[in-house]
Tab-separated table of C-alpha atoms in Angstrom:
chain	number	residue	atom	x	y	z
W	1	MET	CA	90.360	130.874	114.179
W	2	ALA	CA	91.860	131.393	110.726
W	3	VAL	CA	94.526	129.765	108.542
W	4	ILE	CA	97.198	131.310	106.328
W	5	THR	CA	98.887	128.792	104.058
W	6	GLY	CA	101.040	128.661	100.961
W	7	GLY	CA	104.453	127.598	99.751
W	8	PRO	CA	107.804	129.306	100.325
W	9	GLY	CA	108.366	132.888	99.202
W	10	ILE	CA	104.707	133.859	98.811
W	11	GLY	CA	104.419	136.356	101.664
W	12	LYS	CA	103.061	134.471	104.673
W	13	THR	CA	105.471	136.307	106.957
W	14	THR	CA	104.669	139.688	105.394
W	15	LEU	CA	100.946	139.138	105.912
W	16	VAL	CA	101.404	137.973	109.497
W	17	ASN	CA	103.595	141.002	110.250
W	18	SER	CA	100.898	143.338	108.934
W	19	ILE	CA	98.265	141.682	111.119
W	20	LEU	CA	100.528	141.878	114.164
W	21	LYS	CA	101.248	145.589	113.637
W	22	ILE	CA	97.531	146.365	113.536
W	23	LEU	CA	96.750	144.328	116.652
W	24	ARG	CA	99.711	145.635	118.642
W	25	ALA	CA	98.680	149.191	117.784
W	26	LYS	CA	95.390	148.339	119.482
W	27	GLN	CA	97.300	147.084	122.561
W	28	ALA	CA	96.297	143.463	121.974
W	29	LYS	CA	98.317	140.772	123.750
W	30	VAL	CA	99.899	138.524	121.123
W	31	LEU	CA	101.576	135.168	121.762
W	32	LEU	CA	103.800	133.738	119.016
W	33	CYS	CA	104.787	130.077	119.094
W	34	ALA	CA	106.012	127.240	116.893
W	35	PRO	CA	106.479	123.486	117.296
W	36	THR	CA	110.321	123.594	117.347
W	37	GLY	CA	113.013	125.863	118.731
W	38	CYS	CA	114.412	126.512	115.264
W	39	ALA	CA	111.011	127.582	113.923
W	40	ALA	CA	110.415	129.791	116.975
W	41	LYS	CA	113.779	131.478	116.471
W	42	ARG	CA	113.006	132.236	112.827
W	43	LEU	CA	109.578	133.570	113.811
W	44	SER	CA	111.183	135.916	116.347
W	45	GLU	CA	113.666	137.161	113.762
W	46	SER	CA	111.030	137.762	111.104
W	47	THR	CA	108.511	139.557	113.348
W	48	GLY	CA	110.723	141.300	115.880
W	49	ILE	CA	108.543	139.814	118.622
W	50	THR	CA	109.702	137.156	121.051
W	51	ALA	CA	108.402	133.726	120.033
W	52	THR	CA	108.686	130.471	121.902
W	53	THR	CA	108.106	126.779	121.434
W	54	ILE	CA	104.602	125.529	122.101
W	55	HIS	CA	105.882	123.356	124.946
W	56	ARG	CA	107.425	126.383	126.654
W	57	ALA	CA	104.328	128.508	126.072
W	58	LEU	CA	102.217	125.793	127.707
W	59	GLU	CA	104.808	125.518	130.517
W	60	PHE	CA	105.535	121.817	130.279
W	61	ASP	CA	106.532	120.384	133.662
W	62	PRO	CA	108.680	117.229	133.371
W	63	LYS	CA	108.089	116.398	137.025
W	64	ILE	CA	104.395	115.776	136.483
W	65	PHE	CA	104.785	115.174	132.727
W	66	ALA	CA	102.000	117.607	131.936
W	67	PHE	CA	101.386	121.196	130.896
W	68	LYS	CA	100.662	123.833	133.519
W	69	ARG	CA	98.663	125.873	131.010
W	70	ASN	CA	95.270	124.322	130.264
W	71	ASP	CA	91.561	125.118	130.346
W	72	GLU	CA	91.782	125.870	134.077
W	73	GLN	CA	94.863	128.099	133.713
W	74	PRO	CA	94.683	129.472	130.148
W	75	LEU	CA	97.277	131.486	128.276
W	76	ASP	CA	97.346	135.245	128.775
W	77	ALA	CA	96.771	136.332	125.184
W	78	ASP	CA	94.259	137.977	122.901
W	79	LEU	CA	95.740	136.272	119.826
W	80	VAL	CA	97.833	133.117	119.551
W	81	VAL	CA	99.855	132.659	116.355
W	82	ILE	CA	101.221	129.209	115.451
W	83	ASP	CA	103.903	129.178	112.758
W	84	GLU	CA	105.127	126.074	110.894
W	85	SER	CA	101.852	124.428	111.863
W	86	SER	CA	102.333	121.577	109.377
W	87	MET	CA	104.589	120.038	112.057
W	88	MET	CA	101.776	120.004	114.630
W	89	ASP	CA	100.317	116.645	115.620
W	90	THR	CA	96.885	116.079	117.129
W	91	VAL	CA	98.151	115.519	120.682
W	92	LEU	CA	100.030	118.821	120.912
W	93	MET	CA	97.286	120.728	119.085
W	94	ASN	CA	94.702	119.369	121.510
W	95	GLN	CA	96.744	120.589	124.481
W	96	LEU	CA	97.228	124.021	122.925
W	97	LEU	CA	93.543	124.495	122.091
W	98	LYS	CA	92.616	123.680	125.688
W	99	ALA	CA	94.868	126.495	126.902
W	100	ILE	CA	93.619	129.213	124.535
W	101	PRO	CA	91.022	131.460	126.231
W	102	SER	CA	87.569	131.424	124.669
W	103	SER	CA	87.892	135.172	124.116
W	104	ALA	CA	91.182	134.868	122.195
W	105	GLY	CA	91.788	134.365	118.484
W	106	LEU	CA	93.968	131.703	116.877
W	107	LEU	CA	95.970	132.258	113.685
W	108	ILE	CA	97.448	129.090	112.157
W	109	VAL	CA	100.280	129.641	109.665
W	110	GLY	CA	102.058	126.987	107.621
W	111	ASP	CA	102.658	125.261	104.303
W	112	VAL	CA	100.014	122.585	103.832
W	113	ASP	CA	102.098	120.981	101.060
W	114	GLN	CA	104.920	120.096	103.424
W	115	LEU	CA	105.200	116.606	104.876
W	116	PRO	CA	102.837	116.017	107.810
W	117	SER	CA	103.970	115.838	111.419
W	118	VAL	CA	105.990	112.949	112.804
W	119	GLY	CA	103.303	112.418	115.452
W	120	PRO	CA	99.751	111.256	114.747
W	121	GLY	CA	97.451	113.278	112.528
W	122	ALA	CA	97.797	115.914	109.815
W	123	VAL	CA	96.399	118.868	111.740
W	124	LEU	CA	96.904	121.661	109.213
W	125	SER	CA	95.568	119.801	106.183
W	126	ASP	CA	92.646	118.375	108.170
W	127	ILE	CA	91.637	121.824	109.426
W	128	ILE	CA	91.745	123.197	105.882
W	129	ALA	CA	89.831	120.214	104.471
W	130	SER	CA	87.111	120.576	107.096
W	131	GLY	CA	85.798	123.737	105.447
W	132	ARG	CA	84.814	125.059	108.888
W	133	VAL	CA	87.672	127.553	109.249
W	134	PRO	CA	88.454	130.618	107.081
W	135	VAL	CA	91.532	129.871	104.952
W	136	VAL	CA	93.771	132.260	103.032
W	137	ARG	CA	95.981	130.441	100.522
W	138	LEU	CA	98.730	132.596	99.014
W	139	THR	CA	100.052	131.535	95.603
W	140	GLU	CA	102.055	134.357	94.000
W	141	ILE	CA	105.843	134.220	94.489
W	142	PHE	CA	107.337	137.565	95.518
W	143	ARG	CA	109.890	139.038	93.111
W	144	GLN	CA	112.762	138.768	95.596
W	145	ALA	CA	111.965	135.088	96.179
W	146	GLN	CA	112.018	134.312	92.455
W	147	SER	CA	115.819	134.489	92.521
W	148	SER	CA	115.848	131.246	94.521
W	149	GLN	CA	115.479	128.224	92.284
W	150	ILE	CA	114.633	126.137	95.349
W	151	ILE	CA	111.494	128.227	95.882
W	152	VAL	CA	110.610	128.355	92.179
W	153	ASN	CA	111.021	124.604	91.741
W	154	ALA	CA	109.117	123.798	94.938
W	155	HIS	CA	106.106	125.554	93.418
W	156	ARG	CA	106.644	123.851	90.038
W	157	ILE	CA	106.656	120.416	91.692
W	158	ASN	CA	103.477	121.244	93.644
W	159	GLN	CA	101.861	122.120	90.313
W	160	GLY	CA	102.903	118.791	88.765
W	161	GLN	CA	105.723	120.272	86.673
W	162	LEU	CA	109.323	119.103	86.401
W	163	PRO	CA	111.995	121.278	88.053
W	164	ALA	CA	113.509	123.946	85.808
W	165	ARG	CA	117.198	123.359	85.107
W	166	THR	CA	119.627	126.250	85.450
W	167	PRO	CA	121.760	126.874	82.322
W	168	ASN	CA	125.421	125.951	82.692
W	169	GLY	CA	127.504	128.753	84.144
W	170	GLU	CA	124.635	130.558	85.901
W	171	SER	CA	124.596	130.862	89.694
W	172	THR	CA	121.902	128.787	91.424
W	173	ASP	CA	120.918	127.278	94.767
W	174	PHE	CA	119.227	124.255	93.152
W	175	PHE	CA	120.957	121.386	91.376
W	176	TYR	CA	119.169	118.569	89.568
W	177	ILE	CA	121.166	115.372	89.055
W	178	ALA	CA	119.519	112.589	87.078
W	179	ALA	CA	120.181	108.910	87.780
W	180	GLN	CA	118.700	105.765	86.268
W	181	THR	CA	119.385	102.940	88.727
W	182	PRO	CA	119.767	102.553	92.510
W	183	GLU	CA	123.475	101.908	91.987
W	184	ASP	CA	123.802	105.060	89.918
W	185	ILE	CA	121.932	107.077	92.568
W	186	PHE	CA	124.243	105.788	95.287
W	187	ALA	CA	127.420	106.532	93.340
W	188	LYS	CA	126.351	110.064	92.447
W	189	LEU	CA	125.115	110.765	95.976
W	190	ILE	CA	128.454	109.765	97.474
W	191	GLN	CA	130.317	111.926	94.980
W	192	VAL	CA	128.089	114.947	95.597
W	193	VAL	CA	128.326	114.710	99.392
W	194	THR	CA	132.016	113.857	99.724
W	195	GLU	CA	133.496	115.828	96.821
W	196	ARG	CA	131.390	118.287	94.848
W	197	ILE	CA	129.552	120.171	97.641
W	198	PRO	CA	132.583	120.440	99.991
W	199	GLU	CA	134.842	121.589	97.135
W	200	LYS	CA	132.406	124.122	95.656
W	201	PHE	CA	130.937	125.633	98.837
W	202	GLY	CA	133.548	124.866	101.498
W	203	PHE	CA	131.090	122.865	103.611
W	204	HIS	CA	132.188	120.087	105.944
W	205	LEU	CA	130.863	116.756	104.678
W	206	ILE	CA	129.897	115.619	108.205
W	207	TYR	CA	128.728	118.773	109.984
W	208	ASP	CA	127.266	120.921	107.187
W	209	ILE	CA	125.503	118.490	104.831
W	210	GLN	CA	122.307	116.534	105.434
W	211	VAL	CA	120.943	113.743	103.244
W	212	LEU	CA	117.170	113.276	103.463
W	213	PRO	CA	115.896	109.795	102.576
W	214	PRO	CA	112.809	109.449	100.358
W	215	MET	CA	109.528	109.641	102.271
W	216	ASN	CA	107.548	108.209	99.360
W	217	ARG	CA	108.402	107.523	95.734
W	218	GLY	CA	110.485	110.668	95.424
W	219	GLY	CA	114.260	110.653	95.250
W	220	LEU	CA	116.877	111.569	97.800
W	221	GLY	CA	117.307	115.185	98.757
W	222	VAL	CA	120.636	116.721	99.711
W	223	HIS	CA	120.652	119.946	101.724
W	224	ALA	CA	123.645	122.079	102.629
W	225	LEU	CA	123.053	123.319	106.160
W	226	ASN	CA	124.306	126.656	107.453
W	227	ALA	CA	122.089	127.482	110.421
W	228	ASP	CA	122.277	127.315	114.185
W	229	CYS	CA	118.811	127.059	115.731
W	230	SER	CA	118.907	126.606	119.478
W	231	ASN	CA	115.862	125.755	121.568
W	232	ALA	CA	113.657	128.745	122.248
């Protein structure tokens, strides 16, 4: 078992692809999976190898409300790769570990600084904190990723720095809007969602824009969505 972690744009996918090329050249059986259909689809696109959700890999049977793959009928793989593992909870991780053959390896990939899973436990951060598993933490942002202010500012925030503001007139994918009171936040949020984003980017205010409420003391986040991730 090993862990690859780090923020966006630091080469997790590149490293995983290199490992997969080496193992596939040696005819190893590799199983790629992720907690959600959207994450599995992105993993397939980035590696060129079919990936699936963990539930599908474990062959969940709704009739018996259990997984067909377990310690008695393990997965047919020499290496299991879990992407977006920060979304894993303890229940699902427990079921997956039961189904991995004792002779197989497990590579856990994810951003430990993301919010923990909706279900119980913080699997990725707990595994890293245990000190019992080899961990590779990537920190350097690739040159092509530096053009995204979302990626740059995500790393700045993780390092305790304020987001960098883009000079007026320059193209950017990150916008910082300051507000002083709850009433001011609400007024600016409504304006951004109903007027500024639809007018500037041509997005539909209902179908293309998502407002994320604060999970702690942070402010609201507004994301413009342009992706179609079906279940995999």
